[in-house]
XYZ file of C-alpha atoms in Angstrom:
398
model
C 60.403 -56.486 -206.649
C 60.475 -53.484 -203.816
C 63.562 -53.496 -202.430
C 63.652 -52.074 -198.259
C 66.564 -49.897 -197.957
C 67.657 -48.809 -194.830
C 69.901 -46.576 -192.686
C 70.613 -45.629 -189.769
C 68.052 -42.683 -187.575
C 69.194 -38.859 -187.869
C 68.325 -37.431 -184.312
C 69.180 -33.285 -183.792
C 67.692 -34.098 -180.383
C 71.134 -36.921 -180.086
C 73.952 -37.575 -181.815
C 75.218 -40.142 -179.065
C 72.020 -43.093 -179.695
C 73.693 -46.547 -180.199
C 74.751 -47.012 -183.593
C 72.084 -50.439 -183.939
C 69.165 -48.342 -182.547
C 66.146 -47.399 -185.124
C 66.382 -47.594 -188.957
C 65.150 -45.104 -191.481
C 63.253 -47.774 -194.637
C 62.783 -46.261 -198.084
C 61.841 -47.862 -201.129
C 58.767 -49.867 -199.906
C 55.261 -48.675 -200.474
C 53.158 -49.385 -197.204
C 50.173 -49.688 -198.687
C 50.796 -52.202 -201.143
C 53.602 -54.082 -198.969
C 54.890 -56.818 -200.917
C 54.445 -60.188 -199.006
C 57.832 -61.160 -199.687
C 59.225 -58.149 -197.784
C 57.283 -58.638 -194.685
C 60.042 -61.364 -193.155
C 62.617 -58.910 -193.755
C 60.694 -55.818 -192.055
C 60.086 -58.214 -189.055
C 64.017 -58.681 -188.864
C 64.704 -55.109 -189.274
C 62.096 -54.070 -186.069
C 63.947 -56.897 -184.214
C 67.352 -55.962 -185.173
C 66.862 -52.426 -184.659
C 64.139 -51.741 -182.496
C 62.692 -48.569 -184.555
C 61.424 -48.494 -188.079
C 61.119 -45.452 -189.703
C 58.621 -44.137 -192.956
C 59.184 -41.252 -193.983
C 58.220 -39.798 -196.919
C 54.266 -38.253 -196.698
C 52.702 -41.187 -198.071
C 48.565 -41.614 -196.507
C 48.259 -44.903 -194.896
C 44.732 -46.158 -194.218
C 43.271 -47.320 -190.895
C 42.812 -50.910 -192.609
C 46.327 -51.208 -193.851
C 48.157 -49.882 -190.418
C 46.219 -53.120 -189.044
C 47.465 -55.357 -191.606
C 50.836 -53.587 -191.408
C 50.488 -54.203 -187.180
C 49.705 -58.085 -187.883
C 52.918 -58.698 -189.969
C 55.120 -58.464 -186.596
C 52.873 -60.962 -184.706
C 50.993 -63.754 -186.547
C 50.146 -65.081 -182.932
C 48.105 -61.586 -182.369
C 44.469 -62.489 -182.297
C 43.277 -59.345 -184.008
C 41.814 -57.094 -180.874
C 43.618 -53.626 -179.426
C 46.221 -54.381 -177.429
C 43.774 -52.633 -174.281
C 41.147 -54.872 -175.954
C 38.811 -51.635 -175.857
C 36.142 -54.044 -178.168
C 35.405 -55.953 -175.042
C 31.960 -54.935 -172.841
C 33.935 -56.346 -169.874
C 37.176 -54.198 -170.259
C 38.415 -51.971 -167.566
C 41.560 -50.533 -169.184
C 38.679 -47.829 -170.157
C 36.948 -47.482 -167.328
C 36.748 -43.899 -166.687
C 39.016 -44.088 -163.886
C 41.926 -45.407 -165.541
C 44.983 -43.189 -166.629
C 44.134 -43.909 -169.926
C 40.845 -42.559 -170.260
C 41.451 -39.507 -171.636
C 44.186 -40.337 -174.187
C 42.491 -42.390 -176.821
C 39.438 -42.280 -179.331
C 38.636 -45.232 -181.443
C 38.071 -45.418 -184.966
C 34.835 -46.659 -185.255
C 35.352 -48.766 -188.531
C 38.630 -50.269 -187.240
C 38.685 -50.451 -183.537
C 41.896 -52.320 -182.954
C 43.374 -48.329 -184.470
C 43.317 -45.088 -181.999
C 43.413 -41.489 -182.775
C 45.360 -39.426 -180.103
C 46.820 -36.008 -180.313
C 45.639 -32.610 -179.321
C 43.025 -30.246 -179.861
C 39.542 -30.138 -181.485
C 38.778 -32.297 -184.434
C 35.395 -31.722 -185.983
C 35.315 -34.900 -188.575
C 37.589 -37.922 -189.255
C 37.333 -41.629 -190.172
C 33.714 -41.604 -188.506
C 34.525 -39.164 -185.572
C 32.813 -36.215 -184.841
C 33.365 -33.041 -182.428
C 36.283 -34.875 -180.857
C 38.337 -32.954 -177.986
C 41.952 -34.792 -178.231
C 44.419 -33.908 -175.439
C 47.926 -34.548 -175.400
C 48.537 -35.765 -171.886
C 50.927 -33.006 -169.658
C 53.149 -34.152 -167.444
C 50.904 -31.851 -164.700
C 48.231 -34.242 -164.458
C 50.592 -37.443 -163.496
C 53.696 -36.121 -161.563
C 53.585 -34.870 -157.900
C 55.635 -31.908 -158.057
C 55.674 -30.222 -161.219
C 57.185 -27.305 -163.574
C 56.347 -23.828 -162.522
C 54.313 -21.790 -164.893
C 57.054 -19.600 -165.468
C 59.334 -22.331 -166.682
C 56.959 -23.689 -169.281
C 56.655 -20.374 -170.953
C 60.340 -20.849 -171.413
C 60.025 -23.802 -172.706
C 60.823 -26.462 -170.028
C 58.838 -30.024 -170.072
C 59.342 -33.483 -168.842
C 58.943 -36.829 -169.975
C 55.304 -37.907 -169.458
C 55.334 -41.559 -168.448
C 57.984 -44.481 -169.557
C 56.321 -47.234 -170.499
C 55.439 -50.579 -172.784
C 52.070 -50.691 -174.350
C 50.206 -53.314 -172.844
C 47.269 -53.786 -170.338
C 49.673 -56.112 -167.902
C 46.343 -57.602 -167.196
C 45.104 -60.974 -168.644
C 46.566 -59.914 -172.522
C 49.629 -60.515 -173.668
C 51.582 -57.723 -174.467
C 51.972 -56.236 -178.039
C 54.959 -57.032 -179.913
C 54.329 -53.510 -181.725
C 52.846 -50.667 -181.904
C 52.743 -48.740 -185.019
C 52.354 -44.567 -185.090
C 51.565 -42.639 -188.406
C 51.489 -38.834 -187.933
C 48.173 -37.014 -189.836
C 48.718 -33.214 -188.490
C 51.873 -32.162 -186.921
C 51.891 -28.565 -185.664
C 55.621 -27.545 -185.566
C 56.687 -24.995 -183.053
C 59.859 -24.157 -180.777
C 61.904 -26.863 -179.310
C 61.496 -28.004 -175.698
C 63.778 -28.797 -173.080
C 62.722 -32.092 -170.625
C 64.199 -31.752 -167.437
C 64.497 -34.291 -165.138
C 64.719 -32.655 -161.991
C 66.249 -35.941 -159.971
C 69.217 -33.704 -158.794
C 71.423 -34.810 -161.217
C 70.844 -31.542 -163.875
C 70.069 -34.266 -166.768
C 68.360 -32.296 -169.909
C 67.607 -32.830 -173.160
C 66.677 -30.632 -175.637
C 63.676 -31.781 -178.207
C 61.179 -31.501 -180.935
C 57.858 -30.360 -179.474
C 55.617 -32.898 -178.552
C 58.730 -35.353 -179.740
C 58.125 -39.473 -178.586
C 60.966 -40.655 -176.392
C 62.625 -44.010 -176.739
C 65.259 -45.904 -175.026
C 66.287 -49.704 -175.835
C 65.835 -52.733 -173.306
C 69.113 -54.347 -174.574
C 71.021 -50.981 -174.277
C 68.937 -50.900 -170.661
C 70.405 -54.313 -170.108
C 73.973 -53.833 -171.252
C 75.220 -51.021 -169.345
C 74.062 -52.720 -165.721
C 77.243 -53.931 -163.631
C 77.364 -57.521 -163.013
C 74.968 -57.739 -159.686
C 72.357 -56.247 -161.497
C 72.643 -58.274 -164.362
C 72.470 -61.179 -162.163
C 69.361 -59.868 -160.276
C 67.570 -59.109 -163.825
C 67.873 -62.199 -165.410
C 66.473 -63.922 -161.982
C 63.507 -61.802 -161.108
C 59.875 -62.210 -162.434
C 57.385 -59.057 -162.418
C 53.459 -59.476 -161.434
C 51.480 -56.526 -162.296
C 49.111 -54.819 -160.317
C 45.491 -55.957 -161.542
C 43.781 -53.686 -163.691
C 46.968 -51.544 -163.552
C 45.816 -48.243 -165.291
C 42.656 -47.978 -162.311
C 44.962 -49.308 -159.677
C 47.917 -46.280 -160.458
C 45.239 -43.460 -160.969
C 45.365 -41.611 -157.589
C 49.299 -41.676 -157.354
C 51.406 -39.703 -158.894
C 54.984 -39.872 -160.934
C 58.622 -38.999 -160.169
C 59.699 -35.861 -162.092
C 61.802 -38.516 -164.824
C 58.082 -40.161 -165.438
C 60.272 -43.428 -164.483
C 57.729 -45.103 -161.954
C 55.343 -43.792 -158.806
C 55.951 -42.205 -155.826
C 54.940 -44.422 -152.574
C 52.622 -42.527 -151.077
C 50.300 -45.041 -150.465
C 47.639 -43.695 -153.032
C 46.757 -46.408 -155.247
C 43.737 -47.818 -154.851
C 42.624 -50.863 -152.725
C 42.743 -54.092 -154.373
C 38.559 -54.068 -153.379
C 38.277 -50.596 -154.357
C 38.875 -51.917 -158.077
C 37.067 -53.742 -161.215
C 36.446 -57.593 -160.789
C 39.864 -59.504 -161.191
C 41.158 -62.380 -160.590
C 44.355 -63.957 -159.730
C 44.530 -65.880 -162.517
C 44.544 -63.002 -165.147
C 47.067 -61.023 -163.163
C 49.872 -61.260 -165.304
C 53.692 -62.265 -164.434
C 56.109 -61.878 -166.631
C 60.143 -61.603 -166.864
C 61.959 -58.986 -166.222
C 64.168 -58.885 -169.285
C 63.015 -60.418 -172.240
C 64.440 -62.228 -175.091
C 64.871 -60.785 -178.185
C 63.533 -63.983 -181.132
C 65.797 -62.114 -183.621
C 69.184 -61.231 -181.667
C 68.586 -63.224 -178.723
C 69.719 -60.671 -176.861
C 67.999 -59.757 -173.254
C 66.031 -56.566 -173.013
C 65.317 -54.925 -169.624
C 61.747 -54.232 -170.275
C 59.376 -53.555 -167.156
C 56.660 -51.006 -166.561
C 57.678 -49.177 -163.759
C 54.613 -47.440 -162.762
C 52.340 -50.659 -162.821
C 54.509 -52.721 -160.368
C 52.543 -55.175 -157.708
C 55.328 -57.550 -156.926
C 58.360 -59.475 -157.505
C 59.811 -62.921 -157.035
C 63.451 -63.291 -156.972
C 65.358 -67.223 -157.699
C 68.239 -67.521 -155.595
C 71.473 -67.276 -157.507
C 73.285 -70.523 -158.893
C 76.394 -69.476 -158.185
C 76.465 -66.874 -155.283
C 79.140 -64.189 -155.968
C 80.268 -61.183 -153.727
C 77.826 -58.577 -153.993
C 74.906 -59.989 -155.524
C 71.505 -58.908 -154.566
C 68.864 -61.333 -153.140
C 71.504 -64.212 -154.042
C 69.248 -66.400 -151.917
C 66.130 -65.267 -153.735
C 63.170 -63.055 -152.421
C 59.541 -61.864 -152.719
C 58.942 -58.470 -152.565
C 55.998 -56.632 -151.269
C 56.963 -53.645 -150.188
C 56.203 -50.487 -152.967
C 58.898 -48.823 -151.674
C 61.776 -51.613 -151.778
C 60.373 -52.937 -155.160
C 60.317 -49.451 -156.945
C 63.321 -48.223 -155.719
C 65.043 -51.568 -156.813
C 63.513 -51.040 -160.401
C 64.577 -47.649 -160.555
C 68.502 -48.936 -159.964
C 67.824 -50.717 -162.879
C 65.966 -48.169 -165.260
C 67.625 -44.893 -164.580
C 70.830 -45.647 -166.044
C 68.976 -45.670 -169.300
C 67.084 -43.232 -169.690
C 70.195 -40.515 -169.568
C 69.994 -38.251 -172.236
C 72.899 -39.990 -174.316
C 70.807 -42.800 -174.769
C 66.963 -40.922 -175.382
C 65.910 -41.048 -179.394
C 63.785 -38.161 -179.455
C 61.416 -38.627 -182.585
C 61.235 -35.254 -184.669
C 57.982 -36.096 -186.083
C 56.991 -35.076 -189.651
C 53.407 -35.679 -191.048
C 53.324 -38.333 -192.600
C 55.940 -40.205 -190.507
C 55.292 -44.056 -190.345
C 57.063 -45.248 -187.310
C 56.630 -49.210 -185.921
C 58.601 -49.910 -182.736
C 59.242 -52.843 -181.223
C 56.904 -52.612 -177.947
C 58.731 -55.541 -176.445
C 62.135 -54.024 -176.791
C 62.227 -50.591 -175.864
C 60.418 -48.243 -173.104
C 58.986 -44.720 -174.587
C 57.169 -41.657 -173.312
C 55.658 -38.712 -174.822
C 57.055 -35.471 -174.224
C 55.852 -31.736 -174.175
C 53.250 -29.860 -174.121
C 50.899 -28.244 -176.752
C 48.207 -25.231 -176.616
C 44.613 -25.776 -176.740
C 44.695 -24.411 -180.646
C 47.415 -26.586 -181.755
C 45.967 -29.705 -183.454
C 48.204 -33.003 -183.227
C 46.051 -36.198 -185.285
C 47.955 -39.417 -184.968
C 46.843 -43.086 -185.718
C 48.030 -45.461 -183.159
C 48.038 -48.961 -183.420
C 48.474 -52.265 -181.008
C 47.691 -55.955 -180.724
C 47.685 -57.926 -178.068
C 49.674 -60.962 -178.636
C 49.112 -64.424 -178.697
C 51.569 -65.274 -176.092
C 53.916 -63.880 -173.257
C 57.545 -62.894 -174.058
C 60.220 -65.307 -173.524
C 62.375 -64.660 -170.483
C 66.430 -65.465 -169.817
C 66.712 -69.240 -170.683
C 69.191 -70.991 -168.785
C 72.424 -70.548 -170.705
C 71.461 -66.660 -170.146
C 70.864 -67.422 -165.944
C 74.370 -69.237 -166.075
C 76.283 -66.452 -167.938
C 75.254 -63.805 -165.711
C 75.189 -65.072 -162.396
């Protein structure tokens, strides 16, 4: 039988990243994954948040779906933007992201994204991919001059997930096809605090929920684990006018979404509420996992046991864009400092499965027009919502 070794991610980008956080597997062939293995994968993604192949091995549209299904037998079987369905506005052509994804026609729930022209593959023809740049989401941007020398930004942090009537993804895998290598880049995050970090062109950034979570001082701890997000509906259409904060952590207020009436047909019903950390089924640890950028509201419980300095101890609603982002910002920034960013040096044929529900990521960089990036990407909506704090969690942090 296969054995699945494992040890712990090499990052040149890092050498500070949490000792628990990603795992480099060998000795497991992905397309012919034993059955008897796939428990112990699950535990490793759960445990570790990252799961890295490496090793140049092809894997098939088909078999990245079956490999997607093994970390959520709830999944029903559809993209986790269910792009299958006539009725779907995560692809309208307004949405943010339009532009970013091509489906493979023989296996829709599986994406190819990357950059440049593609003339053939897996059914696709003449294909224009385009690595989103940061200059087409954030309000201020960097100067010509600056990119030539190399400087870049974090796109958007985010979860995969529509945050509209679909549960979100447990995980999403990647596998790299064509990886153009070329000089590192250096993401700045311009917030006034002279944060940088050096990486891998066109590198994917990731940062863990429970590291997000751990590092908070008590009052935020005791906010998190009593607050509840709602999502804007149809998120992706809503956010399209406004535009990011240099970190790609969450939106400006400028008051540039669009109208609730301005958008697709929703209802109330479908808009989706969810915790703001979630429990890890593995660890049972709490991850701090919210999309900053889709944000519509959030509802606060009042503390059990007020303390001094706790936030909302009576409980709240909140309304306001600029109270509730600025809130969730408090929260997020903290981990998204460079010490904590696993910037993924990809290689072609990299296999990488994160766990969607347990860490935020962005893409990074920026490529020319010539230089042709082919990735499969890979997502299922689940079954059912993650699990929030339960109430031994509420009572040990507030």
């Amino acid at each position: 039988m296969k054995v699945a070794n494992q040890c712990p991610l090499q990052s040149n980008a890092n050498q500070q990243l949490p000792s628990n956080f990603g795992r480099i597997v060998t000795g497991i062939e992905l397309e012919s994954l034993e059955p008897s293995l796939e428990s112990t994968l699950k535990q490793l993604l759960f445990k570790h948040s990252i799961l890295v192949f490496r090793g140049g091995a092809s894997v098939s549209p088909r078999t990245q779906l079956a490999l997607t299904r093994v970390f959520d037998a709830s999944a029903p079987g559809f993209y986790g933007h269910d792009n299958n369905n006539n009725n779907n506005f995560n692809f309208n052509k307004k949405s943010v992201l339009h532009p970013d994804l091509k489906t493979i026609p023989a296996v829709p729930q599986v994406q190819l994204i990357g950059n440049g022209f593609v003339e053939e593959h897996e059914g696709l023809a003449n294909v224009n991919l385009v690595h989103p740049h940061h200059k087409t989401f954030h309000r201020d941007v960097v100067s010509e001059d600056d990119e030539e020398r190399g400087y870049t930004r974090f796109y958007r942090w985010h979860i995969d997930a529509a945050l509209y009537d679909l549960s979100p993804p447990v995980a999403t895998t990647l596998h790299a096809i064509k990886v153009p290598k070329d000089k590192w880049q250096t993401v700045r995050y311009d917030d006034g605090t002279g944060d940088e970090l050096k990486v891998p062109l066109g590198a994917t950034a990731f940062i863990s929920g429970a590291q997000a979570f751990s590092i908070l001082p008590p009052h935020h701890k005791s906010l998190a684990v009593r607050t509840r997000v709602t999502y804007a509906p149809h998120p992706y259409v809503w956010m399209s006018p406004a535009k990011s904060l240099p970190t790609g952590l969450g939106l400006y207020s400028d008051s540039l979404e669009l109208p609730l009436d301005a958008l697709p047909p929703f209802t109330e019903e479908k808009m989706k509420t969810l915790p703001l950390c979630w429990k890890n089924p593995e660890t049972g640890e709490l991850h701090l996992q919210v999309h900053p950028s889709a944000i519509y509201k959030l509802t606060i419980d009042p503390s059990p046991s007020p303390k001094e300095g706790d936030l909302y101890s009576e409980g709240a609603t909140l309304t306001s864009l600029p109270e509730i982002r600025a809130l969730i910002y408090s929260l997020q920034r903290p981990a998204i400092a460079p010490q904590y960013v696993y910037a993924h040096d990809w290689e072609e044929g990299d296999f990488v499965v994160f766990h969607n529900r347990g860490v935020l990521h962005s893409i990074t960089g920026a490529f020319r027009k010539d230089q042709v990036r082919m990735f499969h990407q890979c997502n299922l909506a689940s079954g059912s919502d993650p699990e929030g704090p339960d109430q031994e969690d509420v009572e040990r942090f507030c």
